[in-house]
Structures are given as structure tokens and as C-alpha cells.
Amino acid sequence: MRLSNRLRRIAAPILILSLAAGVPVIARPTPAGTVAHERLLPLQGGRNFRDLGGYRAADGRSVKWGVLFRSGSMHGLTEADYRSLEARGIRVVCDFRDRRERANEPATWPAPGAPRVLSDDYDLDMHFLPAGSPKSWTPDQVRAAMTNAYPAMLGQFNGQYRRMFAELLAGHAPLAFNCSAGKDRTGIAAALLLTALGVPRKDVIADYLLTNRYLDASALTKGTPNPANPLAGLPPETAKPLMAADAAYIEAALAVVDAHKDGAKGYFRDEMGLSAADLTKLRNAYLVRA
């Protein structure tokens, strides 16, 4: 049946429901009077800066748009980008990068209206990578190293993830969290957050895989190695599994959550300090009925 001219005028794509990078985008019509939302924020200098809104939780509610954001380094943001983000009302940024990453790619939020930026001074441990010269690494070695690293990151960044949840429980949102690529430390944080909100596992993994669509990974391995970017100059065949969002990586971290006593509920209780009441509070704050 052919759409009427009126329906043609009000039909517009609004929501990306990709289940993995490379899967065609499914566009749904926008009912008249609603606002079109975008998964990837339209920023001039953004790096993998995404809205976590729209994912449907198990209870039928959906994650609110415009409240929870994940990103890579914000160093490239322009003045127009900062104005756009200020208009979105971002109150807190949880920056998971280490001190050298932050010094090499500082994010300078203009005042007034700048969010609180929370970070820790530490040196990122790269010893999980294969031994020897990076030129000698095989893709399988790198993939195995990354898969083993993800469960370890749950422990290494436990304090920062707990702080993110504490900020959200306190209602300090809209909130953004980031690392350098917006893939590994940020990917685990997003997976934990979406899981806490009751989003099904397939959608949690789908969100993680969207990095393969939205991140220009080649830009992060250009140049010569330096303390802030030891991965620069890697051979392409080595860089690919290192910079990719591979489902096996995030599944390795989530397997730790699943294996915990009482599963995810027990993990959030024992490792994130979130009681059942806290989880209910988070869901009431950041989920909405469609």
C-alpha cells in the first residue's frame, strides 16, 4: 500500500538498532511531534561520542536519551562542540584515562558551565600485551591478550566504575564517561551500566560493537610510539585486533559478572556496592516508558 503524502512528510529515521557493526541500520518512522535521536553525536571533533539512550530493558522501559553518554578522548572537541554539549547539560565526566593520556590529549572545557571531571592519576598497565617487539606479534596473540585483559580491567578500574555508579545514584546527570578510544575501559563501563539497567545481553554487546562503525581506529596508531601512545606505528595486521571491538573481549568481562555468586545481581552488590534498592533507583532514574 502506498503511503499518503502526509505520512511521507512525517516519516523519518530515528533509531539505530544495529546488532553488530556492519549490519544495516534499521530505520523506524518518527511519529509526528516526537524528537529524532542520534546514537552518534553530531560533533565536529568527537571521537566515538555516543548516546546510550533508546535501549529497551527487560521490564519494557527504555534507557532515557540525552542522559548517559560514552566517548573516546574529548581532546578534539571544537568550541561549537563544547557549546553543543553544554546545551545538553552534561554535569559530570568520568575520564578513565591515565595521567599521561590526559596530559597528551587534554580536554579543556570552557567555563562557565563546565562539568566536573573525575579522574585518577595512574599509569596504564600495558604488560598484558605479548612479549617481544610489536612487529613480531601475530593477530592471534593480540586477540588472546585482549580477551585475557578484559576480565582484569574489571578489577583494575573497579574504583572508577564504582564512582561512576555513585554519581548516577546521586542524580548527577547527564553524565559522560570516556577513555582514549572509547572502546575498552569505556566499553566495560557501558556494558556494566546497561546490564545494571536491565538491558538484554545481546543489546549490551551490540552497543559495544558499534565502536567498529564509529571509531577511526587508524588515527590512533599513526605516528611513532611515545609514552602517551605506545601503540603508535603498529603494523596494520597487529593493530586491527588490538583496536577492534571484538565480541569475545566484552564477553570475557561479562563472563566474570555472570560467574559471580548470584550472577549479575551479586556482582553489582559485592563489586560495585549496589544493593537491590540501588539498582531499582538507577532504573527508575534512567529508564522511561516509551
PDB file of C-alpha atoms in Angstrom:
ATOM      1  CA  MET A   1       0.000   0.000   0.000  1.00  0.00           C
ATOM      2  CA  ARG A   2       1.344   3.439  -0.910  1.00  0.00           C
ATOM      3  CA  LEU A   3       1.845   5.948   1.886  1.00  0.00           C
ATOM      4  CA  SER A   4      -0.171   9.119   1.736  1.00  0.00           C
ATOM      5  CA  ASN A   5       1.698  12.369   1.159  1.00  0.00           C
ATOM      6  CA  ARG A   6       1.003  13.356   4.747  1.00  0.00           C
ATOM      7  CA  LEU A   7       2.558  10.152   6.110  1.00  0.00           C
ATOM      8  CA  ARG A   8       5.525  10.608   3.831  1.00  0.00           C
ATOM      9  CA  ARG A   9       6.157  14.035   5.334  1.00  0.00           C
ATOM     10  CA  ILE A  10       6.132  12.811   8.915  1.00  0.00           C
ATOM     11  CA  ALA A  11       8.133   9.616   8.351  1.00  0.00           C
ATOM     12  CA  ALA A  12      11.814   9.934   9.406  1.00  0.00           C
ATOM     13  CA  PRO A  13      14.524   7.596  10.638  1.00  0.00           C
ATOM     14  CA  ILE A  14      15.284   7.972  14.357  1.00  0.00           C
ATOM     15  CA  LEU A  15      16.822   4.956  15.978  1.00  0.00           C
ATOM     16  CA  ILE A  16      19.793   2.759  15.152  1.00  0.00           C
ATOM     17  CA  LEU A  17      19.069  -0.801  16.194  1.00  0.00           C
ATOM     18  CA  SER A  18      22.176  -2.447  14.746  1.00  0.00           C
ATOM     19  CA  LEU A  19      23.006  -5.749  16.391  1.00  0.00           C
ATOM     20  CA  ALA A  20      26.623  -5.587  15.243  1.00  0.00           C
ATOM     21  CA  ALA A  21      28.936  -3.418  13.234  1.00  0.00           C
ATOM     22  CA  GLY A  22      28.307  -3.885   9.562  1.00  0.00           C
ATOM     23  CA  VAL A  23      24.662  -4.864   9.959  1.00  0.00           C
ATOM     24  CA  PRO A  24      22.382  -2.483   8.027  1.00  0.00           C
ATOM     25  CA  VAL A  25      20.745   0.237  10.054  1.00  0.00           C
ATOM     26  CA  ILE A  26      17.055  -0.307  10.720  1.00  0.00           C
ATOM     27  CA  ALA A  27      15.166   2.971  10.416  1.00  0.00           C
ATOM     28  CA  ARG A  28      11.804   3.431  12.049  1.00  0.00           C
ATOM     29  CA  PRO A  29       9.334   6.241  11.305  1.00  0.00           C
ATOM     30  CA  THR A  30       9.164   9.123  13.737  1.00  0.00           C
ATOM     31  CA  PRO A  31       5.627   9.827  14.946  1.00  0.00           C
ATOM     32  CA  ALA A  32       4.554  13.432  14.463  1.00  0.00           C
ATOM     33  CA  GLY A  33       5.561  15.632  17.393  1.00  0.00           C
ATOM     34  CA  THR A  34       8.475  13.474  18.607  1.00  0.00           C
ATOM     35  CA  VAL A  35      12.186  14.293  18.556  1.00  0.00           C
ATOM     36  CA  ALA A  36      14.656  12.377  16.406  1.00  0.00           C
ATOM     37  CA  HIS A  37      17.541  10.986  18.469  1.00  0.00           C
ATOM     38  CA  GLU A  38      21.003  10.110  17.234  1.00  0.00           C
ATOM     39  CA  ARG A  39      23.264   7.339  18.523  1.00  0.00           C
ATOM     40  CA  LEU A  40      26.459   9.101  17.427  1.00  0.00           C
ATOM     41  CA  LEU A  41      26.506  12.745  18.492  1.00  0.00           C
ATOM     42  CA  PRO A  42      26.979  15.138  15.542  1.00  0.00           C
ATOM     43  CA  LEU A  43      30.206  16.693  16.831  1.00  0.00           C
ATOM     44  CA  GLN A  44      32.949  18.165  14.659  1.00  0.00           C
ATOM     45  CA  GLY A  45      35.784  16.808  16.797  1.00  0.00           C
ATOM     46  CA  GLY A  46      34.128  13.990  18.687  1.00  0.00           C
ATOM     47  CA  ARG A  47      35.715  10.565  18.972  1.00  0.00           C
ATOM     48  CA  ASN A  48      33.201   7.737  19.288  1.00  0.00           C
ATOM     49  CA  PHE A  49      30.920  10.060  21.334  1.00  0.00           C
ATOM     50  CA  ARG A  50      27.613   8.219  21.676  1.00  0.00           C
ATOM     51  CA  ASP A  51      24.275   8.433  23.437  1.00  0.00           C
ATOM     52  CA  LEU A  52      23.270   5.292  25.351  1.00  0.00           C
ATOM     53  CA  GLY A  53      19.578   6.113  25.095  1.00  0.00           C
ATOM     54  CA  GLY A  54      16.881   4.008  23.480  1.00  0.00           C
ATOM     55  CA  TYR A  55      17.919   0.505  24.510  1.00  0.00           C
ATOM     56  CA  ARG A  56      14.915  -1.410  25.807  1.00  0.00           C
ATOM     57  CA  ALA A  57      15.255  -3.021  29.227  1.00  0.00           C
ATOM     58  CA  ALA A  58      13.716  -6.326  30.270  1.00  0.00           C
ATOM     59  CA  ASP A  59      10.864  -4.577  32.095  1.00  0.00           C
ATOM     60  CA  GLY A  60       9.685  -2.861  28.908  1.00  0.00           C
ATOM     61  CA  ARG A  61      11.108   0.558  29.713  1.00  0.00           C
ATOM     62  CA  SER A  62      13.922   2.121  27.675  1.00  0.00           C
ATOM     63  CA  VAL A  63      17.111   3.959  28.575  1.00  0.00           C
ATOM     64  CA  LYS A  64      16.495   7.708  28.515  1.00  0.00           C
ATOM     65  CA  TRP A  65      18.005   9.651  25.653  1.00  0.00           C
ATOM     66  CA  GLY A  66      20.288  12.593  26.372  1.00  0.00           C
ATOM     67  CA  VAL A  67      21.332  11.489  29.859  1.00  0.00           C
ATOM     68  CA  LEU A  68      24.075   8.831  29.564  1.00  0.00           C
ATOM     69  CA  PHE A  69      26.981   9.265  27.156  1.00  0.00           C
ATOM     70  CA  ARG A  70      30.087   7.221  26.284  1.00  0.00           C
ATOM     71  CA  SER A  71      33.068   8.591  24.402  1.00  0.00           C
ATOM     72  CA  GLY A  72      36.699   8.432  23.475  1.00  0.00           C
ATOM     73  CA  SER A  73      39.119  11.282  24.114  1.00  0.00           C
ATOM     74  CA  MET A  74      37.459  14.699  24.052  1.00  0.00           C
ATOM     75  CA  HIS A  75      40.682  16.451  23.065  1.00  0.00           C
ATOM     76  CA  GLY A  76      39.460  17.214  19.549  1.00  0.00           C
ATOM     77  CA  LEU A  77      36.212  18.908  20.564  1.00  0.00           C
ATOM     78  CA  THR A  78      35.720  22.324  18.976  1.00  0.00           C
ATOM     79  CA  GLU A  79      34.156  25.430  20.520  1.00  0.00           C
ATOM     80  CA  ALA A  80      30.936  24.572  18.710  1.00  0.00           C
ATOM     81  CA  ASP A  81      31.119  21.038  20.116  1.00  0.00           C
ATOM     82  CA  TYR A  82      31.519  22.328  23.650  1.00  0.00           C
ATOM     83  CA  ARG A  83      28.524  24.629  23.169  1.00  0.00           C
ATOM     84  CA  SER A  84      26.501  21.681  21.892  1.00  0.00           C
ATOM     85  CA  LEU A  85      27.456  19.551  24.894  1.00  0.00           C
ATOM     86  CA  GLU A  86      26.801  22.421  27.304  1.00  0.00           C
ATOM     87  CA  ALA A  87      23.307  22.693  25.828  1.00  0.00           C
ATOM     88  CA  ARG A  88      22.833  19.004  26.608  1.00  0.00           C
ATOM     89  CA  GLY A  89      23.502  19.831  30.250  1.00  0.00           C
ATOM     90  CA  ILE A  90      26.353  17.392  30.922  1.00  0.00           C
ATOM     91  CA  ARG A  91      27.177  17.774  34.625  1.00  0.00           C
ATOM     92  CA  VAL A  92      29.854  15.126  35.175  1.00  0.00           C
ATOM     93  CA  VAL A  93      32.561  13.500  33.050  1.00  0.00           C
ATOM     94  CA  CYS A  94      34.228  10.316  34.316  1.00  0.00           C
ATOM     95  CA  ASP A  95      37.578  10.289  32.498  1.00  0.00           C
ATOM     96  CA  PHE A  96      39.113   6.808  32.761  1.00  0.00           C
ATOM     97  CA  ARG A  97      42.379   7.781  31.034  1.00  0.00           C
ATOM     98  CA  ASP A  98      45.693   7.681  32.870  1.00  0.00           C
ATOM     99  CA  ARG A  99      47.745  10.761  33.668  1.00  0.00           C
ATOM    100  CA  ARG A 100      49.899  10.522  30.527  1.00  0.00           C
ATOM    101  CA  GLU A 101      46.899  10.140  28.230  1.00  0.00           C
ATOM    102  CA  ARG A 102      45.220  13.155  29.798  1.00  0.00           C
ATOM    103  CA  ALA A 103      48.404  15.235  29.520  1.00  0.00           C
ATOM    104  CA  ASN A 104      48.893  14.265  25.875  1.00  0.00           C
ATOM    105  CA  GLU A 105      45.270  14.920  24.878  1.00  0.00           C
ATOM    106  CA  PRO A 106      43.796  17.390  27.375  1.00  0.00           C
ATOM    107  CA  ALA A 107      40.127  18.286  27.234  1.00  0.00           C
ATOM    108  CA  THR A 108      39.657  21.944  28.062  1.00  0.00           C
ATOM    109  CA  TRP A 109      36.031  22.626  28.891  1.00  0.00           C
ATOM    110  CA  PRO A 110      35.251  26.342  28.684  1.00  0.00           C
ATOM    111  CA  ALA A 111      33.881  27.972  31.813  1.00  0.00           C
ATOM    112  CA  PRO A 112      31.245  28.716  32.926  1.00  0.00           C
ATOM    113  CA  GLY A 113      29.100  25.648  32.522  1.00  0.00           C
ATOM    114  CA  ALA A 114      31.978  23.169  32.561  1.00  0.00           C
ATOM    115  CA  PRO A 115      31.131  19.780  34.044  1.00  0.00           C
ATOM    116  CA  ARG A 116      33.014  18.245  36.955  1.00  0.00           C
ATOM    117  CA  VAL A 117      35.715  15.969  35.531  1.00  0.00           C
ATOM    118  CA  LEU A 118      36.582  12.951  37.676  1.00  0.00           C
ATOM    119  CA  SER A 119      39.817  11.064  37.026  1.00  0.00           C
ATOM    120  CA  ASP A 120      42.559   9.095  38.762  1.00  0.00           C
ATOM    121  CA  ASP A 121      46.310   9.541  38.470  1.00  0.00           C
ATOM    122  CA  TYR A 122      47.742   6.194  37.433  1.00  0.00           C
ATOM    123  CA  ASP A 123      49.888   4.663  34.670  1.00  0.00           C
ATOM    124  CA  LEU A 124      48.051   2.306  32.359  1.00  0.00           C
ATOM    125  CA  ASP A 125      49.491  -1.210  32.626  1.00  0.00           C
ATOM    126  CA  MET A 126      50.369  -2.482  29.158  1.00  0.00           C
ATOM    127  CA  HIS A 127      52.028  -5.694  30.335  1.00  0.00           C
ATOM    128  CA  PHE A 128      49.041  -7.714  29.150  1.00  0.00           C
ATOM    129  CA  LEU A 129      50.369  -7.404  25.581  1.00  0.00           C
ATOM    130  CA  PRO A 130      52.519 -10.176  24.090  1.00  0.00           C
ATOM    131  CA  ALA A 131      56.227 -10.228  24.892  1.00  0.00           C
ATOM    132  CA  GLY A 132      58.804  -9.069  22.386  1.00  0.00           C
ATOM    133  CA  SER A 133      58.698  -6.470  19.665  1.00  0.00           C
ATOM    134  CA  PRO A 134      55.224  -5.463  18.450  1.00  0.00           C
ATOM    135  CA  LYS A 135      56.455  -6.195  14.927  1.00  0.00           C
ATOM    136  CA  SER A 136      56.720  -9.857  15.905  1.00  0.00           C
ATOM    137  CA  TRP A 137      53.177 -10.155  17.317  1.00  0.00           C
ATOM    138  CA  THR A 138      50.653 -12.252  15.450  1.00  0.00           C
ATOM    139  CA  PRO A 139      46.958 -11.275  15.267  1.00  0.00           C
ATOM    140  CA  ASP A 140      46.051 -14.385  17.265  1.00  0.00           C
ATOM    141  CA  GLN A 141      48.462 -13.405  20.040  1.00  0.00           C
ATOM    142  CA  VAL A 142      46.983  -9.926  20.221  1.00  0.00           C
ATOM    143  CA  ARG A 143      43.415 -11.229  20.195  1.00  0.00           C
ATOM    144  CA  ALA A 144      44.202 -13.664  23.026  1.00  0.00           C
ATOM    145  CA  ALA A 145      45.910 -10.907  25.016  1.00  0.00           C
ATOM    146  CA  MET A 146      42.922  -8.593  24.644  1.00  0.00           C
ATOM    147  CA  THR A 147      40.485 -11.330  25.633  1.00  0.00           C
ATOM    148  CA  ASN A 148      42.514 -12.003  28.786  1.00  0.00           C
ATOM    149  CA  ALA A 149      42.851  -8.296  29.578  1.00  0.00           C
ATOM    150  CA  TYR A 150      39.143  -7.510  29.796  1.00  0.00           C
ATOM    151  CA  PRO A 151      38.412  -9.514  32.969  1.00  0.00           C
ATOM    152  CA  ALA A 152      41.490  -7.931  34.569  1.00  0.00           C
ATOM    153  CA  MET A 153      40.181  -4.451  33.766  1.00  0.00           C
ATOM    154  CA  LEU A 154      37.095  -5.138  35.875  1.00  0.00           C
ATOM    155  CA  GLY A 155      39.378  -5.234  38.897  1.00  0.00           C
ATOM    156  CA  GLN A 156      41.825  -2.553  37.815  1.00  0.00           C
ATOM    157  CA  PHE A 157      39.108   0.032  37.241  1.00  0.00           C
ATOM    158  CA  ASN A 158      36.695  -1.117  39.919  1.00  0.00           C
ATOM    159  CA  GLY A 159      37.126   2.112  41.894  1.00  0.00           C
ATOM    160  CA  GLN A 160      36.398   4.299  38.890  1.00  0.00           C
ATOM    161  CA  TYR A 161      33.361   2.257  37.889  1.00  0.00           C
ATOM    162  CA  ARG A 162      32.035   2.384  41.456  1.00  0.00           C
ATOM    163  CA  ARG A 163      32.456   6.170  41.423  1.00  0.00           C
ATOM    164  CA  MET A 164      30.523   6.428  38.155  1.00  0.00           C
ATOM    165  CA  PHE A 165      27.616   4.473  39.647  1.00  0.00           C
ATOM    166  CA  ALA A 166      27.745   6.609  42.800  1.00  0.00           C
ATOM    167  CA  GLU A 167      27.447   9.767  40.708  1.00  0.00           C
ATOM    168  CA  LEU A 168      24.478   8.337  38.850  1.00  0.00           C
ATOM    169  CA  LEU A 169      22.795   7.242  42.078  1.00  0.00           C
ATOM    170  CA  ALA A 170      23.236  10.776  43.384  1.00  0.00           C
ATOM    171  CA  GLY A 171      21.401  12.081  40.316  1.00  0.00           C
ATOM    172  CA  HIS A 172      24.466  13.821  38.880  1.00  0.00           C
ATOM    173  CA  ALA A 173      23.399  13.519  35.272  1.00  0.00           C
ATOM    174  CA  PRO A 174      23.560  13.968  32.344  1.00  0.00           C
ATOM    175  CA  LEU A 175      26.887  12.145  32.718  1.00  0.00           C
ATOM    176  CA  ALA A 176      29.551  11.141  30.199  1.00  0.00           C
ATOM    177  CA  PHE A 177      32.380   8.667  30.624  1.00  0.00           C
ATOM    178  CA  ASN A 178      35.381   8.154  28.393  1.00  0.00           C
ATOM    179  CA  CYS A 179      38.822   6.712  27.811  1.00  0.00           C
ATOM    180  CA  SER A 180      41.101   7.321  24.825  1.00  0.00           C
ATOM    181  CA  ALA A 181      39.364   5.262  22.141  1.00  0.00           C
ATOM    182  CA  GLY A 182      36.037   4.876  23.917  1.00  0.00           C
ATOM    183  CA  LYS A 183      36.337   1.109  23.444  1.00  0.00           C
ATOM    184  CA  ASP A 184      37.959  -0.881  26.256  1.00  0.00           C
ATOM    185  CA  ARG A 185      37.664   0.854  29.644  1.00  0.00           C
ATOM    186  CA  THR A 186      34.641   2.743  28.358  1.00  0.00           C
ATOM    187  CA  GLY A 187      33.205  -0.370  26.716  1.00  0.00           C
ATOM    188  CA  ILE A 188      33.276  -2.265  30.003  1.00  0.00           C
ATOM    189  CA  ALA A 189      31.725   0.694  31.842  1.00  0.00           C
ATOM    190  CA  ALA A 190      28.906   0.888  29.279  1.00  0.00           C
ATOM    191  CA  ALA A 191      28.327  -2.876  29.463  1.00  0.00           C
ATOM    192  CA  LEU A 192      28.110  -2.724  33.267  1.00  0.00           C
ATOM    193  CA  LEU A 193      25.769   0.265  33.170  1.00  0.00           C
ATOM    194  CA  LEU A 194      23.413  -1.188  30.568  1.00  0.00           C
ATOM    195  CA  THR A 195      23.395  -4.512  32.420  1.00  0.00           C
ATOM    196  CA  ALA A 196      22.565  -2.750  35.687  1.00  0.00           C
ATOM    197  CA  LEU A 197      19.662  -1.057  33.919  1.00  0.00           C
ATOM    198  CA  GLY A 198      18.328  -4.412  32.755  1.00  0.00           C
ATOM    199  CA  VAL A 199      19.221  -4.185  29.061  1.00  0.00           C
ATOM    200  CA  PRO A 200      19.422  -7.676  27.473  1.00  0.00           C
ATOM    201  CA  ARG A 201      22.874  -9.094  26.814  1.00  0.00           C
ATOM    202  CA  LYS A 202      22.528  -9.091  23.029  1.00  0.00           C
ATOM    203  CA  ASP A 203      21.936  -5.336  23.058  1.00  0.00           C
ATOM    204  CA  VAL A 204      24.765  -4.744  25.524  1.00  0.00           C
ATOM    205  CA  ILE A 205      27.138  -6.491  23.130  1.00  0.00           C
ATOM    206  CA  ALA A 206      25.611  -4.722  20.118  1.00  0.00           C
ATOM    207  CA  ASP A 207      26.339  -1.352  21.716  1.00  0.00           C
ATOM    208  CA  TYR A 208      29.933  -2.418  22.326  1.00  0.00           C
ATOM    209  CA  LEU A 209      30.346  -3.492  18.688  1.00  0.00           C
ATOM    210  CA  LEU A 210      29.185  -0.108  17.371  1.00  0.00           C
ATOM    211  CA  THR A 211      32.723   1.143  18.045  1.00  0.00           C
ATOM    212  CA  ASN A 212      33.715  -0.700  14.859  1.00  0.00           C
ATOM    213  CA  ARG A 213      31.395   1.632  12.967  1.00  0.00           C
ATOM    214  CA  TYR A 214      32.063   4.911  14.738  1.00  0.00           C
ATOM    215  CA  LEU A 215      35.760   4.886  15.684  1.00  0.00           C
ATOM    216  CA  ASP A 216      38.521   5.782  13.229  1.00  0.00           C
ATOM    217  CA  ALA A 217      40.984   3.367  14.802  1.00  0.00           C
ATOM    218  CA  SER A 218      43.698   4.074  12.231  1.00  0.00           C
ATOM    219  CA  ALA A 219      44.107   7.597  13.617  1.00  0.00           C
ATOM    220  CA  LEU A 220      45.142   6.168  16.996  1.00  0.00           C
ATOM    221  CA  THR A 221      48.025   4.109  15.662  1.00  0.00           C
ATOM    222  CA  LYS A 222      49.609   6.744  13.437  1.00  0.00           C
ATOM    223  CA  GLY A 223      52.981   8.310  14.200  1.00  0.00           C
ATOM    224  CA  THR A 224      55.812   6.923  16.318  1.00  0.00           C
ATOM    225  CA  PRO A 225      55.487   5.222  19.713  1.00  0.00           C
ATOM    226  CA  ASN A 226      55.637   7.509  22.732  1.00  0.00           C
ATOM    227  CA  PRO A 227      54.782   7.176  26.454  1.00  0.00           C
ATOM    228  CA  ALA A 228      51.292   8.569  25.892  1.00  0.00           C
ATOM    229  CA  ASN A 229      50.640   6.369  22.852  1.00  0.00           C
ATOM    230  CA  PRO A 230      52.877   3.278  22.886  1.00  0.00           C
ATOM    231  CA  LEU A 231      50.712   1.663  20.204  1.00  0.00           C
ATOM    232  CA  ALA A 232      51.529   4.203  17.501  1.00  0.00           C
ATOM    233  CA  GLY A 233      53.248   2.785  14.456  1.00  0.00           C
ATOM    234  CA  LEU A 234      51.941  -0.752  14.848  1.00  0.00           C
ATOM    235  CA  PRO A 235      51.749  -2.885  11.700  1.00  0.00           C
ATOM    236  CA  PRO A 236      48.169  -2.927  10.352  1.00  0.00           C
ATOM    237  CA  GLU A 237      47.719  -6.663  10.884  1.00  0.00           C
ATOM    238  CA  THR A 238      48.679  -6.223  14.534  1.00  0.00           C
ATOM    239  CA  ALA A 239      46.733  -3.024  15.091  1.00  0.00           C
ATOM    240  CA  LYS A 240      43.478  -4.460  13.739  1.00  0.00           C
ATOM    241  CA  PRO A 241      42.703  -6.951  16.567  1.00  0.00           C
ATOM    242  CA  LEU A 242      44.066  -4.504  19.113  1.00  0.00           C
ATOM    243  CA  MET A 243      41.808  -1.647  18.069  1.00  0.00           C
ATOM    244  CA  ALA A 244      38.757  -3.717  17.129  1.00  0.00           C
ATOM    245  CA  ALA A 245      35.682  -4.149  19.296  1.00  0.00           C
ATOM    246  CA  ASP A 246      35.579  -7.942  19.302  1.00  0.00           C
ATOM    247  CA  ALA A 247      32.584  -9.611  20.919  1.00  0.00           C
ATOM    248  CA  ALA A 248      34.940 -12.117  22.564  1.00  0.00           C
ATOM    249  CA  TYR A 249      36.576  -9.288  24.524  1.00  0.00           C
ATOM    250  CA  ILE A 250      33.448  -7.930  26.190  1.00  0.00           C
ATOM    251  CA  GLU A 251      32.031 -11.424  26.616  1.00  0.00           C
ATOM    252  CA  ALA A 252      35.138 -12.338  28.633  1.00  0.00           C
ATOM    253  CA  ALA A 253      34.415  -9.489  31.051  1.00  0.00           C
ATOM    254  CA  LEU A 254      30.715 -10.273  31.254  1.00  0.00           C
ATOM    255  CA  ALA A 255      31.505 -13.919  31.941  1.00  0.00           C
ATOM    256  CA  VAL A 256      33.092 -12.774  35.219  1.00  0.00           C
ATOM    257  CA  VAL A 257      29.880 -10.950  36.091  1.00  0.00           C
ATOM    258  CA  ASP A 258      27.773 -13.993  35.239  1.00  0.00           C
ATOM    259  CA  ALA A 259      30.021 -16.373  37.200  1.00  0.00           C
ATOM    260  CA  HIS A 260      29.774 -14.319  40.397  1.00  0.00           C
ATOM    261  CA  LYS A 261      27.668 -15.714  43.221  1.00  0.00           C
ATOM    262  CA  ASP A 262      24.051 -14.729  42.464  1.00  0.00           C
ATOM    263  CA  GLY A 263      25.095 -13.662  38.973  1.00  0.00           C
ATOM    264  CA  ALA A 264      24.898 -10.021  37.896  1.00  0.00           C
ATOM    265  CA  LYS A 265      22.843  -9.060  40.942  1.00  0.00           C
ATOM    266  CA  GLY A 266      25.532 -10.482  43.209  1.00  0.00           C
ATOM    267  CA  TYR A 267      28.314  -8.862  41.199  1.00  0.00           C
ATOM    268  CA  PHE A 268      26.765  -5.423  41.471  1.00  0.00           C
ATOM    269  CA  ARG A 269      26.172  -5.973  45.180  1.00  0.00           C
ATOM    270  CA  ASP A 270      29.651  -7.237  46.048  1.00  0.00           C
ATOM    271  CA  GLU A 271      31.876  -5.483  43.483  1.00  0.00           C
ATOM    272  CA  MET A 272      30.009  -2.242  42.725  1.00  0.00           C
ATOM    273  CA  GLY A 273      28.402  -1.725  46.136  1.00  0.00           C
ATOM    274  CA  LEU A 274      24.922  -1.590  44.607  1.00  0.00           C
ATOM    275  CA  SER A 275      22.070  -3.044  46.624  1.00  0.00           C
ATOM    276  CA  ALA A 276      18.824  -4.263  45.087  1.00  0.00           C
ATOM    277  CA  ALA A 277      17.303  -0.947  46.161  1.00  0.00           C
ATOM    278  CA  ASP A 278      20.132   0.929  44.417  1.00  0.00           C
ATOM    279  CA  LEU A 279      19.502  -0.962  41.181  1.00  0.00           C
ATOM    280  CA  THR A 280      15.816  -0.124  41.407  1.00  0.00           C
ATOM    281  CA  LYS A 281      16.690   3.525  41.995  1.00  0.00           C
ATOM    282  CA  LEU A 282      19.006   3.577  38.976  1.00  0.00           C
ATOM    283  CA  ARG A 283      16.356   2.059  36.754  1.00  0.00           C
ATOM    284  CA  ASN A 284      13.685   4.473  37.939  1.00  0.00           C
ATOM    285  CA  ALA A 285      16.046   7.383  37.288  1.00  0.00           C
ATOM    286  CA  TYR A 286      17.385   6.394  33.885  1.00  0.00           C
ATOM    287  CA  LEU A 287      14.659   4.322  32.280  1.00  0.00           C
ATOM    288  CA  VAL A 288      11.417   5.635  30.855  1.00  0.00           C
ATOM    289  CA  ARG A 289       8.219   4.168  29.462  1.00  0.00           C
ATOM    290  CA  ALA A 290       8.080   4.525  25.687  1.00  0.00           C
TER     291      ALA A 290
END
